[in-house]
């Protein structure tokens, strides 16, 4: 079975500072990887995804993530955050083959950007 | 902007009442989902559908039921609500049923059962 661990439940950071939100997964088979963002009182929206190819993936709003197969990680980074990045971020995986393709989500990391 | 809508956004009801959470999408997606979201917890898949007349239970056992009579509509029903059903319910749809594609989420229905 697959699982996703987001190592930090809350990350406070000052505006214009860099940030890294950590995500590790476990799976015995190859996976697809995703980061979603949830702003207050809204649904989730896709930030970026890794399906294959280059391990560095760029997404919306200046975010990027790097797939590291040996460390089974998919950490999310942004070099300079804004107040508007305050939200909850969810890492998710789905199995490449032999399943319904349903996403498995982590518990989320709340990013709080302070002025 | 995603075209998936959930109603009601907020609902407070008493124990034992029957409730239906509505979800509609205008994107023509075949696959639709219901997730349950509680603070500090993973989103748990409770139901999904591959298309009309197809419904499956997800990873988390739920006393709710769903139906898919039309492609665009995927309502969730609780026959007799209990305080343990208090949660946020998120509806989503995807064009791709193989897990490679993007899920489009509604804004959620926050249910409180007294």
PDB file of C-alpha atoms in Angstrom:
ATOM      1  CA  UNK A   1       0.000   0.000   0.000  1.00  0.00           C
ATOM      2  CA  UNK A   2       1.095   3.555  -0.634  1.00  0.00           C
ATOM      3  CA  UNK A   3       1.399   6.275   1.972  1.00  0.00           C
ATOM      4  CA  UNK A   4       2.414   9.921   2.101  1.00  0.00           C
ATOM      5  CA  UNK A   5       4.140  11.674   4.993  1.00  0.00           C
ATOM      6  CA  UNK A   6       4.329  15.426   5.245  1.00  0.00           C
ATOM      7  CA  UNK A   7       6.928  16.018   7.892  1.00  0.00           C
ATOM      8  CA  UNK A   8       5.785  19.454   9.055  1.00  0.00           C
ATOM      9  CA  UNK A   9       2.224  20.241  10.056  1.00  0.00           C
ATOM     10  CA  UNK A  10       2.922  23.987  10.242  1.00  0.00           C
ATOM     11  CA  UNK A  11       5.613  26.162   8.683  1.00  0.00           C
ATOM     12  CA  UNK A  12       5.812  29.832   9.679  1.00  0.00           C
ATOM     13  CA  UNK A  13       8.031  32.013   7.496  1.00  0.00           C
ATOM     14  CA  UNK A  14       8.610  35.702   6.874  1.00  0.00           C
ATOM     15  CA  UNK A  15       7.658  37.330   3.604  1.00  0.00           C
ATOM     16  CA  UNK A  16      10.351  37.138   0.877  1.00  0.00           C
ATOM     17  CA  UNK A  17      12.129  34.272   2.660  1.00  0.00           C
ATOM     18  CA  UNK A  18      12.638  30.906   0.936  1.00  0.00           C
ATOM     19  CA  UNK A  19      10.525  27.950   1.995  1.00  0.00           C
ATOM     20  CA  UNK A  20      10.654  24.168   1.636  1.00  0.00           C
ATOM     21  CA  UNK A  21       7.699  21.916   2.444  1.00  0.00           C
ATOM     22  CA  UNK A  22       8.742  18.323   2.842  1.00  0.00           C
ATOM     23  CA  UNK A  23       6.990  15.245   1.501  1.00  0.00           C
ATOM     24  CA  UNK A  24       8.060  11.605   1.622  1.00  0.00           C
ATOM     25  CA  UNK A  25       6.164   8.691   0.209  1.00  0.00           C
ATOM     26  CA  UNK A  26       6.307   4.932   0.422  1.00  0.00           C
ATOM     27  CA  UNK A  27       5.369   2.624  -2.402  1.00  0.00           C
ATOM     28  CA  UNK A  28       6.569  -0.682  -3.775  1.00  0.00           C
ATOM     29  CA  UNK A  29       5.718   0.409  -7.317  1.00  0.00           C
ATOM     30  CA  UNK A  30       6.292   3.507  -9.422  1.00  0.00           C
ATOM     31  CA  UNK A  31       4.102   6.475  -8.597  1.00  0.00           C
ATOM     32  CA  UNK A  32       2.902   9.788  -9.925  1.00  0.00           C
ATOM     33  CA  UNK A  33       3.387  12.717  -7.515  1.00  0.00           C
ATOM     34  CA  UNK A  34       1.373  15.872  -6.943  1.00  0.00           C
ATOM     35  CA  UNK A  35       1.224  19.013  -4.814  1.00  0.00           C
ATOM     36  CA  UNK A  36      -2.119  20.707  -4.219  1.00  0.00           C
ATOM     37  CA  UNK A  37      -2.845  23.997  -2.435  1.00  0.00           C
ATOM     38  CA  UNK A  38      -5.954  24.893  -0.433  1.00  0.00           C
ATOM     39  CA  UNK A  39      -6.635  28.540   0.348  1.00  0.00           C
ATOM     40  CA  UNK A  40      -8.986  29.310   3.266  1.00  0.00           C
ATOM     41  CA  UNK A  41     -12.584  28.275   2.627  1.00  0.00           C
ATOM     42  CA  UNK A  42     -11.784  26.926  -0.807  1.00  0.00           C
ATOM     43  CA  UNK A  43     -11.257  23.570  -2.477  1.00  0.00           C
ATOM     44  CA  UNK A  44      -7.885  22.199  -3.498  1.00  0.00           C
ATOM     45  CA  UNK A  45      -6.147  23.215  -6.711  1.00  0.00           C
ATOM     46  CA  UNK A  46      -3.189  21.624  -8.447  1.00  0.00           C
ATOM     47  CA  UNK A  47       0.188  23.340  -7.980  1.00  0.00           C
ATOM     48  CA  UNK A  48       2.340  20.899  -9.941  1.00  0.00           C
ATOM     49  CA  UNK A  49       2.763  17.236 -10.811  1.00  0.00           C
ATOM     50  CA  UNK A  50       5.509  14.764 -11.665  1.00  0.00           C
ATOM     51  CA  UNK A  51       4.612  12.027 -14.141  1.00  0.00           C
ATOM     52  CA  UNK A  52       7.952  11.248 -15.801  1.00  0.00           C
ATOM     53  CA  UNK A  53      11.014  12.916 -17.307  1.00  0.00           C
ATOM     54  CA  UNK A  54      12.882  15.746 -15.610  1.00  0.00           C
ATOM     55  CA  UNK A  55      12.903  15.351 -11.851  1.00  0.00           C
ATOM     56  CA  UNK A  56      12.588  19.108 -11.319  1.00  0.00           C
ATOM     57  CA  UNK A  57       9.023  20.205 -11.877  1.00  0.00           C
ATOM     58  CA  UNK A  58       7.853  23.799 -12.056  1.00  0.00           C
ATOM     59  CA  UNK A  59       4.335  24.780 -11.103  1.00  0.00           C
ATOM     60  CA  UNK A  60       2.137  27.798 -10.705  1.00  0.00           C
ATOM     61  CA  UNK A  61       2.854  30.805  -8.495  1.00  0.00           C
ATOM     62  CA  UNK A  62       6.638  30.282  -8.632  1.00  0.00           C
ATOM     63  CA  UNK A  63       6.648  26.913  -6.845  1.00  0.00           C
ATOM     64  CA  UNK A  64       8.808  23.987  -7.887  1.00  0.00           C
ATOM     65  CA  UNK A  65       9.400  20.465  -6.601  1.00  0.00           C
ATOM     66  CA  UNK A  66      12.101  17.878  -7.072  1.00  0.00           C
ATOM     67  CA  UNK A  67      11.457  14.153  -7.319  1.00  0.00           C
ATOM     68  CA  UNK A  68      14.155  12.128  -5.577  1.00  0.00           C
ATOM     69  CA  UNK A  69      13.597   8.438  -6.181  1.00  0.00           C
ATOM     70  CA  UNK A  70      16.381   7.182  -3.913  1.00  0.00           C
ATOM     71  CA  UNK A  71      15.064   9.202  -0.978  1.00  0.00           C
ATOM     72  CA  UNK A  72      11.401   8.715  -1.978  1.00  0.00           C
ATOM     73  CA  UNK A  73      10.852  12.436  -1.571  1.00  0.00           C
ATOM     74  CA  UNK A  74       9.041  15.183  -3.449  1.00  0.00           C
ATOM     75  CA  UNK A  75       9.784  18.398  -1.553  1.00  0.00           C
ATOM     76  CA  UNK A  76       8.120  21.663  -2.573  1.00  0.00           C
ATOM     77  CA  UNK A  77      10.156  24.877  -2.716  1.00  0.00           C
ATOM     78  CA  UNK A  78       9.752  28.556  -3.404  1.00  0.00           C
ATOM     79  CA  UNK A  79      12.710  30.971  -3.324  1.00  0.00           C
ATOM     80  CA  UNK A  80      10.714  33.969  -2.062  1.00  0.00           C
ATOM     81  CA  UNK A  81       7.235  33.698  -0.538  1.00  0.00           C
ATOM     82  CA  UNK A  82       4.448  36.265  -0.467  1.00  0.00           C
ATOM     83  CA  UNK A  83       1.687  36.879   2.035  1.00  0.00           C
ATOM     84  CA  UNK A  84      -0.722  35.454  -0.546  1.00  0.00           C
ATOM     85  CA  UNK A  85       1.034  32.060  -0.335  1.00  0.00           C
ATOM     86  CA  UNK A  86      -0.500  31.532   3.103  1.00  0.00           C
ATOM     87  CA  UNK A  87      -2.497  28.330   2.638  1.00  0.00           C
ATOM     88  CA  UNK A  88      -2.454  24.608   3.326  1.00  0.00           C
ATOM     89  CA  UNK A  89      -0.384  22.443   0.997  1.00  0.00           C
ATOM     90  CA  UNK A  90      -1.065  18.772   0.329  1.00  0.00           C
ATOM     91  CA  UNK A  91       1.278  16.218  -1.186  1.00  0.00           C
ATOM     92  CA  UNK A  92      -0.358  13.287  -2.993  1.00  0.00           C
ATOM     93  CA  UNK A  93       0.603  10.119  -4.887  1.00  0.00           C
ATOM     94  CA  UNK A  94      -1.094   7.741  -7.250  1.00  0.00           C
ATOM     95  CA  UNK A  95       0.113   4.393  -8.479  1.00  0.00           C
ATOM     96  CA  UNK A  96       1.266   4.139 -12.095  1.00  0.00           C
ATOM     97  CA  UNK A  97      -0.235   0.772 -12.881  1.00  0.00           C
ATOM     98  CA  UNK A  98      -2.759  -1.759 -11.716  1.00  0.00           C
ATOM     99  CA  UNK A  99      -5.028   0.508  -9.726  1.00  0.00           C
ATOM    100  CA  UNK A 100      -7.954   2.799 -10.128  1.00  0.00           C
ATOM    101  CA  UNK A 101      -5.555   5.730 -10.212  1.00  0.00           C
ATOM    102  CA  UNK A 102      -6.972   7.271  -7.049  1.00  0.00           C
ATOM    103  CA  UNK A 103      -4.889   9.835  -5.201  1.00  0.00           C
ATOM    104  CA  UNK A 104      -3.581   9.256  -1.677  1.00  0.00           C
ATOM    105  CA  UNK A 105      -3.037  12.502   0.221  1.00  0.00           C
ATOM    106  CA  UNK A 106      -0.787  13.504   3.099  1.00  0.00           C
ATOM    107  CA  UNK A 107      -2.062  15.342   6.177  1.00  0.00           C
ATOM    108  CA  UNK A 108      -1.141  18.742   4.824  1.00  0.00           C
ATOM    109  CA  UNK A 109       1.284  21.490   5.812  1.00  0.00           C
ATOM    110  CA  UNK A 110      -0.039  24.891   6.822  1.00  0.00           C
ATOM    111  CA  UNK A 111       2.218  27.623   5.471  1.00  0.00           C
ATOM    112  CA  UNK A 112       1.887  30.904   7.316  1.00  0.00           C
ATOM    113  CA  UNK A 113       3.675  33.865   5.742  1.00  0.00           C
ATOM    114  CA  UNK A 114       4.226  36.804   8.077  1.00  0.00           C
ATOM    115  CA  UNK A 115       5.045  40.387   7.039  1.00  0.00           C
TER     116      UNK A 115
ATOM    117  CA  UNK B   1     -11.335  28.431 -12.960  1.00  0.00           C
ATOM    118  CA  UNK B   2     -12.820  25.046 -12.105  1.00  0.00           C
ATOM    119  CA  UNK B   3     -16.434  24.396 -13.000  1.00  0.00           C
ATOM    120  CA  UNK B   4     -17.444  22.176 -10.143  1.00  0.00           C
ATOM    121  CA  UNK B   5     -20.007  23.299  -7.626  1.00  0.00           C
ATOM    122  CA  UNK B   6     -21.073  22.059  -4.228  1.00  0.00           C
ATOM    123  CA  UNK B   7     -24.168  22.970  -2.233  1.00  0.00           C
ATOM    124  CA  UNK B   8     -24.742  23.721   0.536  1.00  0.00           C
ATOM    125  CA  UNK B   9     -21.414  25.265   1.565  1.00  0.00           C
ATOM    126  CA  UNK B  10     -22.382  25.070   5.220  1.00  0.00           C
ATOM    127  CA  UNK B  11     -25.031  22.944   6.922  1.00  0.00           C
ATOM    128  CA  UNK B  12     -25.932  22.581  10.591  1.00  0.00           C
ATOM    129  CA  UNK B  13     -28.526  19.921  11.359  1.00  0.00           C
ATOM    130  CA  UNK B  14     -29.784  17.773  14.207  1.00  0.00           C
ATOM    131  CA  UNK B  15     -29.088  14.106  14.766  1.00  0.00           C
ATOM    132  CA  UNK B  16     -31.237  11.710  12.785  1.00  0.00           C
ATOM    133  CA  UNK B  17     -31.947  14.017   9.858  1.00  0.00           C
ATOM    134  CA  UNK B  18     -31.465  12.931   6.254  1.00  0.00           C
ATOM    135  CA  UNK B  19     -29.149  15.145   4.248  1.00  0.00           C
ATOM    136  CA  UNK B  20     -27.959  15.292   0.667  1.00  0.00           C
ATOM    137  CA  UNK B  21     -24.839  17.136  -0.409  1.00  0.00           C
ATOM    138  CA  UNK B  22     -24.997  18.180  -4.020  1.00  0.00           C
ATOM    139  CA  UNK B  23     -22.087  18.196  -6.477  1.00  0.00           C
ATOM    140  CA  UNK B  24     -22.233  19.209 -10.119  1.00  0.00           C
ATOM    141  CA  UNK B  25     -19.559  19.704 -12.769  1.00  0.00           C
ATOM    142  CA  UNK B  26     -19.853  21.204 -16.234  1.00  0.00           C
ATOM    143  CA  UNK B  27     -16.585  19.859 -17.656  1.00  0.00           C
ATOM    144  CA  UNK B  28     -17.962  16.553 -18.936  1.00  0.00           C
ATOM    145  CA  UNK B  29     -15.599  14.567 -16.732  1.00  0.00           C
ATOM    146  CA  UNK B  30     -16.387  10.883 -16.355  1.00  0.00           C
ATOM    147  CA  UNK B  31     -14.608  10.309 -13.057  1.00  0.00           C
ATOM    148  CA  UNK B  32     -15.907  11.942  -9.887  1.00  0.00           C
ATOM    149  CA  UNK B  33     -14.937  11.633  -6.216  1.00  0.00           C
ATOM    150  CA  UNK B  34     -16.025  12.445  -2.689  1.00  0.00           C
ATOM    151  CA  UNK B  35     -13.336  13.103  -0.075  1.00  0.00           C
ATOM    152  CA  UNK B  36     -13.761  13.646   3.655  1.00  0.00           C
ATOM    153  CA  UNK B  37     -11.481  16.241   5.215  1.00  0.00           C
ATOM    154  CA  UNK B  38     -10.893  16.709   8.938  1.00  0.00           C
ATOM    155  CA  UNK B  39      -8.401  19.173  10.488  1.00  0.00           C
ATOM    156  CA  UNK B  40      -4.864  17.788  10.644  1.00  0.00           C
ATOM    157  CA  UNK B  41      -5.815  14.594   8.843  1.00  0.00           C
ATOM    158  CA  UNK B  42      -5.328  13.217   5.364  1.00  0.00           C
ATOM    159  CA  UNK B  43      -8.065  13.689   2.831  1.00  0.00           C
ATOM    160  CA  UNK B  44      -9.831  10.343   2.745  1.00  0.00           C
ATOM    161  CA  UNK B  45     -11.549   9.042  -0.362  1.00  0.00           C
ATOM    162  CA  UNK B  46     -15.017   7.795   0.579  1.00  0.00           C
ATOM    163  CA  UNK B  47     -16.675   7.307  -2.840  1.00  0.00           C
ATOM    164  CA  UNK B  48     -15.823   7.515  -6.511  1.00  0.00           C
ATOM    165  CA  UNK B  49     -17.459   6.924  -9.847  1.00  0.00           C
ATOM    166  CA  UNK B  50     -16.117   6.057 -13.292  1.00  0.00           C
ATOM    167  CA  UNK B  51     -19.249   7.266 -15.024  1.00  0.00           C
ATOM    168  CA  UNK B  52     -23.026   6.992 -15.159  1.00  0.00           C
ATOM    169  CA  UNK B  53     -24.403   4.118 -13.060  1.00  0.00           C
ATOM    170  CA  UNK B  54     -20.917   3.379 -11.676  1.00  0.00           C
ATOM    171  CA  UNK B  55     -20.139   3.935  -7.987  1.00  0.00           C
ATOM    172  CA  UNK B  56     -17.421   2.476  -5.782  1.00  0.00           C
ATOM    173  CA  UNK B  57     -16.497   2.796  -2.129  1.00  0.00           C
ATOM    174  CA  UNK B  58     -13.212   4.454  -1.355  1.00  0.00           C
ATOM    175  CA  UNK B  59     -10.479   3.761   1.155  1.00  0.00           C
ATOM    176  CA  UNK B  60     -12.371   5.108   4.157  1.00  0.00           C
ATOM    177  CA  UNK B  61     -15.538   3.361   5.199  1.00  0.00           C
ATOM    178  CA  UNK B  62     -18.490   5.731   5.225  1.00  0.00           C
ATOM    179  CA  UNK B  63     -22.166   5.386   6.097  1.00  0.00           C
ATOM    180  CA  UNK B  64     -23.002   7.759   3.256  1.00  0.00           C
ATOM    181  CA  UNK B  65     -24.230   6.653  -0.163  1.00  0.00           C
ATOM    182  CA  UNK B  66     -23.832   8.169  -3.615  1.00  0.00           C
ATOM    183  CA  UNK B  67     -25.527   7.941  -6.980  1.00  0.00           C
ATOM    184  CA  UNK B  68     -24.500   8.809 -10.540  1.00  0.00           C
ATOM    185  CA  UNK B  69     -27.558   9.037 -12.753  1.00  0.00           C
ATOM    186  CA  UNK B  70     -26.148  11.865 -14.877  1.00  0.00           C
ATOM    187  CA  UNK B  71     -22.532  12.523 -15.849  1.00  0.00           C
ATOM    188  CA  UNK B  72     -22.541  15.998 -14.336  1.00  0.00           C
ATOM    189  CA  UNK B  73     -24.190  15.163 -11.017  1.00  0.00           C
ATOM    190  CA  UNK B  74     -22.781  13.126  -8.077  1.00  0.00           C
ATOM    191  CA  UNK B  75     -24.813  13.672  -4.882  1.00  0.00           C
ATOM    192  CA  UNK B  76     -23.897  12.233  -1.482  1.00  0.00           C
ATOM    193  CA  UNK B  77     -26.613  11.222   0.971  1.00  0.00           C
ATOM    194  CA  UNK B  78     -26.652  10.472   4.687  1.00  0.00           C
ATOM    195  CA  UNK B  79     -29.905   8.758   5.676  1.00  0.00           C
ATOM    196  CA  UNK B  80     -29.575   9.515   9.383  1.00  0.00           C
ATOM    197  CA  UNK B  81     -26.924  12.031  10.362  1.00  0.00           C
ATOM    198  CA  UNK B  82     -24.918  11.632  13.573  1.00  0.00           C
ATOM    199  CA  UNK B  83     -22.372  13.893  15.305  1.00  0.00           C
ATOM    200  CA  UNK B  84     -19.605  11.573  14.057  1.00  0.00           C
ATOM    201  CA  UNK B  85     -20.497  12.684  10.511  1.00  0.00           C
ATOM    202  CA  UNK B  86     -19.423  16.241  11.300  1.00  0.00           C
ATOM    203  CA  UNK B  87     -16.704  16.995   8.755  1.00  0.00           C
ATOM    204  CA  UNK B  88     -15.910  18.794   5.523  1.00  0.00           C
ATOM    205  CA  UNK B  89     -16.853  16.932   2.362  1.00  0.00           C
ATOM    206  CA  UNK B  90     -15.009  17.739  -0.861  1.00  0.00           C
ATOM    207  CA  UNK B  91     -16.242  16.747  -4.302  1.00  0.00           C
ATOM    208  CA  UNK B  92     -13.817  16.453  -7.219  1.00  0.00           C
ATOM    209  CA  UNK B  93     -13.725  15.346 -10.837  1.00  0.00           C
ATOM    210  CA  UNK B  94     -11.042  14.394 -13.333  1.00  0.00           C
ATOM    211  CA  UNK B  95     -10.778  13.939 -17.057  1.00  0.00           C
ATOM    212  CA  UNK B  96      -8.286  11.105 -16.634  1.00  0.00           C
ATOM    213  CA  UNK B  97      -9.201   8.028 -14.643  1.00  0.00           C
ATOM    214  CA  UNK B  98      -5.667   6.625 -14.592  1.00  0.00           C
ATOM    215  CA  UNK B  99      -4.307   8.870 -11.863  1.00  0.00           C
ATOM    216  CA  UNK B 100      -2.114  10.985 -14.129  1.00  0.00           C
ATOM    217  CA  UNK B 101      -4.379  13.916 -14.430  1.00  0.00           C
ATOM    218  CA  UNK B 102      -5.505  16.854 -12.417  1.00  0.00           C
ATOM    219  CA  UNK B 103      -8.379  16.676  -9.968  1.00  0.00           C
ATOM    220  CA  UNK B 104     -10.717  19.671  -9.949  1.00  0.00           C
ATOM    221  CA  UNK B 105     -12.235  20.299  -6.526  1.00  0.00           C
ATOM    222  CA  UNK B 106     -15.361  22.071  -5.413  1.00  0.00           C
ATOM    223  CA  UNK B 107     -15.212  24.503  -2.507  1.00  0.00           C
ATOM    224  CA  UNK B 108     -16.500  21.919  -0.052  1.00  0.00           C
ATOM    225  CA  UNK B 109     -19.560  21.350   2.109  1.00  0.00           C
ATOM    226  CA  UNK B 110     -18.969  21.780   5.813  1.00  0.00           C
ATOM    227  CA  UNK B 111     -21.429  19.624   7.759  1.00  0.00           C
ATOM    228  CA  UNK B 112     -22.081  19.997  11.485  1.00  0.00           C
ATOM    229  CA  UNK B 113     -24.398  17.503  13.166  1.00  0.00           C
ATOM    230  CA  UNK B 114     -25.602  18.501  16.620  1.00  0.00           C
TER     231      UNK B 114
END
